[in-house]
CSV table of C-alpha atoms in Angstrom, one decimal:
chain,number,residue,atom,x,y,z
A,1153,MET,CA,0.7,-0.2,-16.6
A,1154,ARG,CA,-0.2,2.3,-13.2
A,1155,ARG,CA,0.6,0.0,-10.5
A,1156,ILE,CA,3.9,-1.3,-11.3
A,1157,LEU,CA,5.9,0.6,-8.7
A,1158,LEU,CA,7.9,3.9,-9.7
A,1159,ALA,CA,11.2,2.7,-8.3
A,1160,ALA,CA,12.7,-0.8,-8.4
A,1161,ALA,CA,14.2,-0.8,-5.0
A,1162,VAL,CA,14.3,1.4,-2.0
A,1163,THR,CA,17.7,1.5,0.2
A,1164,THR,CA,16.5,0.0,3.9
A,1165,ALA,CA,16.1,2.7,6.4
A,1166,ALA,CA,17.5,1.0,9.6
A,1167,ALA,CA,17.7,4.7,11.1
A,1168,LEU,CA,14.1,5.3,10.4
A,1169,THR,CA,12.5,7.3,13.3
A,1170,LEU,CA,9.0,7.9,12.0
A,1171,SER,CA,7.0,6.2,14.9
A,1172,ALA,CA,8.2,8.7,18.1
A,1173,CYS,CA,9.8,11.2,16.4
A,1174,GLY,CA,6.5,14.1,16.4
A,1175,THR,CA,6.9,16.8,18.7
A,1176,THR,CA,4.6,19.7,19.6
A,1177,GLU,CA,5.8,23.2,20.2
A,1178,PRO,CA,3.2,25.4,22.1
A,1179,ALA,CA,3.5,28.8,19.8
A,1180,ALA,CA,2.7,31.5,22.2
A,1181,ASP,CA,1.6,35.5,21.1
A,1182,LYS,CA,3.2,38.7,22.5
A,1183,LYS,CA,1.6,38.1,25.8
A,1184,GLY,CA,2.8,34.7,26.1
A,1185,ASP,CA,-0.7,33.2,25.7
A,1186,LYS,CA,-1.0,29.7,24.0
A,1187,LYS,CA,-2.6,30.1,20.8
A,1188,SER,CA,-5.3,27.6,19.9
A,1189,SER,CA,-3.2,25.5,17.4
A,1190,GLU,CA,0.5,24.6,18.2
A,1191,ALA,CA,3.7,24.2,16.1
A,1192,ILE,CA,4.4,20.5,14.9
A,1193,THR,CA,8.1,19.5,14.4
A,1194,LEU,CA,8.5,16.1,12.8
A,1195,THR,CA,11.2,13.9,11.5
A,1196,ASP,CA,10.4,12.5,8.1
A,1197,GLY,CA,11.4,9.1,6.6
A,1198,THR,CA,14.8,10.8,5.1
A,1199,GLY,CA,15.5,11.9,9.0
A,1200,ALA,CA,14.9,15.9,7.6
A,1201,LYS,CA,13.1,18.0,10.2
A,1202,VAL,CA,9.9,19.5,9.1
A,1203,LYS,CA,8.1,22.2,11.2
A,1204,LEU,CA,4.5,23.3,10.6
A,1205,ASP,CA,2.6,26.0,12.4
A,1206,GLY,CA,-0.4,23.6,13.5
A,1207,PRO,CA,-2.0,20.5,11.9
A,1208,ALA,CA,-1.8,20.6,8.4
A,1209,LYS,CA,-5.5,20.9,6.7
A,1210,LYS,CA,-4.7,21.1,3.2
A,1211,VAL,CA,-2.7,18.2,2.3
A,1212,ILE,CA,-1.5,17.2,-1.2
A,1213,ALA,CA,-0.3,13.6,-1.5
A,1214,THR,CA,1.9,12.3,-4.3
A,1215,GLU,CA,1.3,8.7,-3.8
A,1216,TRP,CA,-1.7,6.4,-3.3
A,1217,ASN,CA,-0.8,5.2,0.2
A,1218,VAL,CA,-0.6,8.0,1.7
A,1219,VAL,CA,-3.7,9.4,0.1
A,1220,GLU,CA,-5.7,6.2,1.4
A,1221,SER,CA,-4.1,6.7,5.0
A,1222,LEU,CA,-4.9,10.4,5.0
A,1223,VAL,CA,-8.1,9.4,4.0
A,1224,SER,CA,-8.7,6.9,6.5
A,1225,LEU,CA,-7.4,9.5,9.4
A,1226,GLY,CA,-10.6,11.7,8.1
A,1227,VAL,CA,-8.5,14.2,6.2
A,1228,SER,CA,-9.5,14.7,2.7
A,1229,PRO,CA,-6.4,15.7,0.4
A,1230,THR,CA,-6.5,18.7,-1.3
A,1231,GLY,CA,-4.7,17.4,-4.3
A,1232,VAL,CA,-4.1,13.7,-5.2
A,1233,SER,CA,-1.8,12.3,-8.3
A,1234,ASP,CA,-3.9,9.7,-10.7
A,1235,ILE,CA,-7.4,10.3,-9.1
A,1236,LYS,CA,-8.9,8.1,-12.1
A,1237,GLY,CA,-5.9,5.2,-11.3
A,1238,TYR,CA,-6.8,5.7,-7.3
A,1239,LYS,CA,-10.6,5.1,-7.9
A,1240,GLN,CA,-10.1,2.4,-9.9
A,1241,TRP,CA,-7.2,0.5,-7.8
A,1242,ASP,CA,-8.2,1.4,-4.2
A,1243,GLN,CA,-12.1,1.2,-3.8
A,1244,ALA,CA,-11.6,0.1,0.0
A,1245,VAL,CA,-11.1,3.6,1.1
A,1246,PRO,CA,-13.4,6.0,-1.3
A,1247,LEU,CA,-11.7,9.4,-1.9
A,1248,THR,CA,-13.5,12.3,0.3
A,1249,GLY,CA,-14.0,16.0,-0.6
A,1250,SER,CA,-13.4,16.9,-4.0
A,1251,PRO,CA,-9.4,16.9,-4.5
A,1252,LYS,CA,-7.8,18.1,-7.5
A,1253,ASP,CA,-5.8,15.8,-10.1
A,1254,ILE,CA,-1.9,17.1,-9.7
A,1255,GLY,CA,-0.9,14.8,-12.8
A,1256,THR,CA,1.1,11.2,-12.2
A,1257,ARG,CA,2.4,9.6,-9.3
A,1258,GLY,CA,6.0,9.6,-10.6
A,1259,GLU,CA,5.5,13.0,-12.3
A,1260,PRO,CA,3.2,15.5,-10.3
A,1261,SER,CA,2.8,18.8,-12.0
A,1262,MET,CA,4.6,21.7,-9.8
A,1263,ASP,CA,2.1,24.6,-11.4
A,1264,SER,CA,-0.6,22.5,-10.0
A,1265,VAL,CA,0.6,22.0,-6.6
A,1266,ALA,CA,1.4,25.4,-6.2
A,1267,ALA,CA,-1.9,26.9,-7.4
A,1268,LEU,CA,-3.5,24.8,-4.4
A,1269,SER,CA,-1.8,26.7,-1.8
A,1270,PRO,CA,-1.2,23.6,0.3
A,1271,ASP,CA,-0.5,23.5,4.1
A,1272,LEU,CA,1.4,20.3,3.7
A,1273,ILE,CA,2.7,18.0,0.8
A,1274,VAL,CA,3.5,14.4,1.4
A,1275,ALA,CA,6.0,12.9,-1.1
A,1276,THR,CA,7.6,9.2,-0.8
A,1277,THR,CA,11.2,8.3,-1.7
A,1278,ASP,CA,9.8,6.5,-4.8
A,1279,LEU,CA,9.7,10.0,-6.3
A,1280,PRO,CA,13.4,11.3,-7.9
A,1281,GLU,CA,15.2,13.7,-5.8
A,1282,ALA,CA,15.1,16.1,-8.4
A,1283,ALA,CA,11.2,16.1,-8.2
A,1284,ILE,CA,11.4,16.0,-4.4
A,1285,LYS,CA,13.5,19.3,-4.3
A,1286,GLN,CA,11.0,21.2,-6.9
A,1287,LEU,CA,8.0,20.3,-4.4
A,1288,LYS,CA,10.1,21.9,-1.3
A,1289,GLU,CA,10.5,25.0,-3.9
A,1290,VAL,CA,6.4,25.1,-3.5
A,1291,GLY,CA,5.7,24.3,-0.1
A,1292,THR,CA,6.5,22.4,3.4
A,1293,VAL,CA,7.2,18.9,2.1
A,1294,ILE,CA,7.4,15.6,4.6
A,1295,THR,CA,9.3,12.6,2.6
A,1296,ILE,CA,8.1,9.3,3.5
A,1297,LYS,CA,9.3,5.8,3.0
A,1298,PRO,CA,6.6,3.8,1.7
A,1299,ALA,CA,7.4,0.3,2.3
A,1300,ASP,CA,10.1,-1.7,3.8
A,1301,ALA,CA,10.5,-5.5,3.3
A,1302,ALA,CA,12.3,-5.9,6.7
A,1303,ASP,CA,9.2,-4.7,8.6
A,1304,PRO,CA,6.4,-4.1,6.3
A,1305,VAL,CA,3.4,-3.8,8.6
A,1306,GLY,CA,5.7,-1.8,11.1
A,1307,GLN,CA,6.3,0.6,8.4
A,1308,MET,CA,2.5,0.8,7.3
A,1309,THR,CA,1.7,1.7,10.9
A,1310,LYS,CA,5.0,4.1,11.2
A,1311,ASN,CA,3.6,6.2,7.9
A,1312,LEU,CA,0.4,6.4,9.4
A,1313,ASP,CA,1.7,7.7,12.7
A,1314,LEU,CA,3.8,10.0,11.1
A,1315,LEU,CA,0.6,11.5,9.1
A,1316,ALA,CA,-1.6,11.4,12.0
A,1317,GLN,CA,1.0,13.8,13.9
A,1318,ALA,CA,1.1,16.1,11.0
A,1319,THR,CA,-2.7,16.4,10.7
A,1320,GLY,CA,-3.7,16.3,14.7
A,1321,THR,CA,-5.5,12.7,14.2
A,1322,THR,CA,-3.5,10.5,16.3
A,1323,ASP,CA,-6.5,9.4,17.9
A,1324,LYS,CA,-8.0,8.3,15.0
A,1325,ALA,CA,-4.8,6.5,14.2
A,1326,ASP,CA,-4.5,4.5,17.3
A,1327,ASP,CA,-8.5,3.4,16.5
A,1328,LEU,CA,-7.3,2.3,13.1
A,1329,LYS,CA,-4.3,0.3,14.5
A,1330,LYS,CA,-6.5,-1.2,17.2
A,1331,ASP,CA,-9.4,-1.9,14.5
A,1332,PHE,CA,-6.7,-3.6,12.2
A,1333,GLU,CA,-5.1,-5.5,14.9
A,1334,ALA,CA,-8.4,-6.9,16.1
A,1335,LYS,CA,-9.3,-7.6,12.3
A,1336,ILE,CA,-6.2,-9.9,12.4
A,1337,GLU,CA,-7.0,-11.6,15.3
A,1338,GLU,CA,-10.5,-12.4,14.1
A,1339,GLY,CA,-9.1,-13.6,10.6
A,1340,LYS,CA,-6.4,-15.6,12.4
A,1341,LYS,CA,-9.2,-17.4,14.6
A,1342,ALA,CA,-11.3,-18.4,11.6
A,1343,LEU,CA,-8.4,-19.9,9.6
A,1344,ALA,CA,-7.5,-22.0,12.7
A,1345,ASP,CA,-11.2,-22.8,13.0
A,1346,ALA,CA,-11.1,-24.2,9.8
A,1347,ASP,CA,-7.7,-26.1,10.2
A,1348,LEU,CA,-5.7,-23.7,8.0
A,1349,ALA,CA,-2.9,-22.8,10.5
A,1350,GLY,CA,-0.2,-22.7,8.8
A,1351,ALA,CA,-1.3,-23.3,5.4
A,1352,ASN,CA,0.7,-22.5,2.4
A,1353,VAL,CA,-0.4,-19.4,0.3
A,1354,ALA,CA,1.0,-17.6,-2.6
A,1355,PHE,CA,-0.3,-14.0,-3.1
A,1356,ALA,CA,0.7,-12.5,-6.5
A,1357,ASP,CA,-0.4,-10.2,-8.9
A,1358,GLY,CA,0.2,-10.4,-12.9
A,1359,TYR,CA,0.4,-8.5,-16.2
A,1360,VAL,CA,0.3,-9.2,-19.8
A,1361,VAL,CA,3.1,-7.3,-22.1
A,1362,SER,CA,3.3,-8.1,-25.7
A,1363,ASN,CA,1.2,-11.3,-25.1
A,1364,GLN,CA,3.3,-12.4,-22.6
A,1365,ALA,CA,2.6,-12.8,-18.6
A,1366,SER,CA,4.6,-11.8,-16.2
A,1367,ILE,CA,3.8,-13.0,-12.7
A,1368,ARG,CA,4.9,-10.6,-9.7
A,1369,PRO,CA,5.2,-12.8,-6.3
A,1370,PHE,CA,4.3,-11.0,-2.9
A,1371,THR,CA,7.2,-12.3,-0.8
A,1372,SER,CA,7.1,-12.3,3.0
A,1373,GLY,CA,8.7,-8.8,2.5
A,1374,SER,CA,5.7,-7.6,0.8
A,1375,LEU,CA,2.7,-5.7,3.1
A,1376,ILE,CA,0.7,-8.7,1.9
A,1377,GLY,CA,3.1,-11.1,2.9
A,1378,GLY,CA,3.6,-9.5,6.2
A,1379,VAL,CA,-0.3,-9.5,7.0
A,1380,ASN,CA,-0.1,-13.3,6.0
A,1381,GLU,CA,2.3,-14.3,8.2
A,1382,LYS,CA,0.7,-12.3,10.9
A,1383,LEU,CA,-2.9,-14.6,10.2
A,1384,GLY,CA,-0.7,-17.4,10.9
A,1385,LEU,CA,-0.2,-18.4,7.2
A,1386,LYS,CA,3.4,-19.7,5.4
A,1387,ASN,CA,4.4,-17.5,2.6
A,1388,ALA,CA,5.3,-20.3,-0.4
A,1389,TRP,CA,6.9,-18.3,-2.2
A,1390,THR,CA,10.8,-18.8,-2.4
A,1391,VAL,CA,12.1,-16.0,-5.0
A,1392,LYS,CA,13.6,-13.2,-3.6
A,1393,GLY,CA,11.8,-9.8,-3.3
A,1394,ASP,CA,12.9,-6.0,-3.7
A,1395,GLU,CA,14.3,-4.2,-0.2
A,1396,ALA,CA,11.5,-2.1,-0.4
A,1397,TYR,CA,8.2,-3.6,-1.6
A,1398,GLY,CA,9.5,-7.4,-1.3
A,1399,LEU,CA,8.0,-8.1,-4.8
A,1400,GLY,CA,9.6,-10.9,-6.8
A,1401,LYS,CA,9.8,-11.8,-10.3
A,1402,THR,CA,8.5,-15.2,-12.2
A,1403,ASP,CA,6.6,-16.6,-15.0
A,1404,VAL,CA,4.5,-19.4,-15.3
A,1405,GLU,CA,7.0,-21.6,-15.3
A,1406,GLY,CA,8.2,-20.5,-11.8
A,1407,LEU,CA,4.8,-21.4,-10.6
A,1408,THR,CA,5.7,-25.1,-10.8
A,1409,LYS,CA,8.0,-24.4,-7.7
A,1410,LEU,CA,5.0,-23.9,-5.3
A,1411,PRO,CA,4.1,-26.6,-2.9
A,1412,GLU,CA,1.2,-28.7,-4.4
A,1413,ASP,CA,-1.3,-27.7,-1.6
A,1414,VAL,CA,-0.6,-24.0,-1.7
A,1415,HIS,CA,-3.4,-21.7,-2.1
A,1416,PHE,CA,-2.8,-19.4,-4.8
A,1417,ALA,CA,-4.4,-15.9,-4.4
A,1418,TYR,CA,-4.5,-12.9,-6.6
A,1419,ILE,CA,-6.3,-9.5,-7.2
A,1420,GLY,CA,-6.8,-8.2,-10.6
A,1421,ASN,CA,-8.9,-5.2,-12.0
A,1422,LYS,CA,-12.1,-5.2,-14.4
A,1423,ASP,CA,-11.1,-2.0,-16.0
A,1424,ASP,CA,-7.5,-3.3,-16.8
A,1425,LYS,CA,-7.6,-6.6,-19.2
A,1426,SER,CA,-3.8,-6.8,-19.0
A,1427,SER,CA,-4.2,-7.3,-15.1
A,1428,THR,CA,-5.6,-10.8,-15.1
A,1429,PRO,CA,-3.6,-13.2,-17.0
A,1430,PHE,CA,-5.0,-15.9,-14.7
A,1431,THR,CA,-8.2,-15.9,-16.3
A,1432,GLY,CA,-7.1,-14.4,-19.5
A,1433,ILE,CA,-3.8,-15.6,-21.3
A,1434,LEU,CA,-3.1,-18.4,-18.8
A,1435,ALA,CA,-6.3,-19.9,-19.1
A,1436,LYS,CA,-5.8,-22.1,-21.9
A,1437,ASP,CA,-1.9,-22.7,-20.8
A,1438,LYS,CA,-0.4,-26.0,-20.9
A,1439,VAL,CA,1.8,-25.4,-17.9
A,1440,TRP,CA,-1.0,-23.1,-15.8
A,1441,THR,CA,-3.8,-25.8,-16.2
A,1442,SER,CA,-1.3,-28.2,-15.1
A,1443,LEU,CA,-0.6,-26.8,-12.0
A,1444,PRO,CA,-1.9,-29.0,-9.1
A,1445,PHE,CA,-3.4,-26.2,-7.2
A,1446,VAL,CA,-5.4,-25.1,-10.4
A,1447,LYS,CA,-6.5,-28.7,-11.0
A,1448,LYS,CA,-7.5,-28.6,-7.0
A,1449,ASP,CA,-9.4,-25.6,-7.6
A,1450,ASN,CA,-6.9,-23.7,-4.9
A,1451,VAL,CA,-6.8,-20.4,-6.9
A,1452,HIS,CA,-8.6,-17.1,-5.7
A,1453,ARG,CA,-9.4,-14.1,-7.0
A,1454,LEU,CA,-10.0,-11.6,-4.3
A,1455,ASP,CA,-12.2,-8.4,-4.9
A,1456,ASP,CA,-11.1,-5.8,-7.0
A,1457,GLY,CA,-10.6,-2.2,-5.6
A,1458,ILE,CA,-8.1,-3.6,-2.6
A,1459,TRP,CA,-5.1,-1.6,-2.8
A,1460,MET,CA,-2.1,-4.3,-2.3
A,1461,PHE,CA,0.2,-1.3,-1.2
A,1462,GLY,CA,-2.5,0.6,1.1
A,1463,GLY,CA,-3.3,0.9,4.7
A,1464,PRO,CA,-5.0,-0.2,7.7
A,1465,GLU,CA,-8.5,-0.3,5.9
A,1466,SER,CA,-7.1,-1.9,2.8
A,1467,MET,CA,-5.4,-4.5,4.5
A,1468,GLY,CA,-8.5,-5.2,6.9
A,1469,ALA,CA,-10.3,-5.6,3.6
A,1470,TYR,CA,-7.4,-7.8,2.4
A,1471,VAL,CA,-8.0,-10.0,5.3
A,1472,ASP,CA,-11.5,-10.3,4.8
A,1473,GLY,CA,-11.5,-11.2,1.6
A,1474,LEU,CA,-8.5,-13.8,1.9
A,1475,VAL,CA,-10.3,-15.5,4.9
A,1476,LYS,CA,-13.9,-15.7,3.0
A,1477,ALA,CA,-11.8,-17.3,0.0
A,1478,LEU,CA,-10.1,-19.8,1.9
A,1479,THR,CA,-12.5,-20.9,4.1
A,1480,LYS,CA,-15.4,-21.1,1.6
């Protein structure tokens, strides 16, 4: 299943300095006059210094959260990993331009990347170091940390800021952050007005393998968990999530540990039948059908196409969907 993450865990980034590490250096010609563009020096998510001659225009991205943020910033990616998958899972921020497919998210094609002659390649630490090393032989690379369970929403905005610095779109990034904060405040007020402030929420996704349902809790360390807490909701999961994405593991029996008054929300995909066990294989499961929140019809399938690991626009769409579901 494509949305299963490419790495089980990523080390924490106590020294990450993405949000304030971009600097610009005027590039002068022989007469000492300032050029129309400026060289940009960035510190990426691994602490590496990366220098660009000017704002990157031809950008390749190996992971969908990067792709989404670029599009939100008004940058049409030149190359994207698994375009078909992106279109299925991230409909909140449709692709713009005519990007070329560069292979899978876990194994981009170096030949495809090189053929596009990019100004910049954006990779994530989910890729193996060997693959990142190969990309650096093809072109200029910045590597970002795609998630951090210690500060999931903060990591999202740090990555947005870094991409904005690299592409000369910092004003747009500021607008996106302001819009996201306004969306949070709007959703928080709507929930409070509906007497749902502090309500228990458990968000998960699931998939079916060998006729068995696996459930993946999004703990408070997940991006969605972080957004829920900003909305004034309480994350009901008690399972431990990984250090990067804040994702846990459980099965249908594990759901019996959730509070009786919990609101259970999830996102599936109509094009991937294995991604909807809650309306599929579990529909006749005695444990599932006996759960108090199932009996009370407190199970909410949100709209398809909201990328659960995306940027401000996906998270804004998530806020809209969750608030609508909980206050209907």
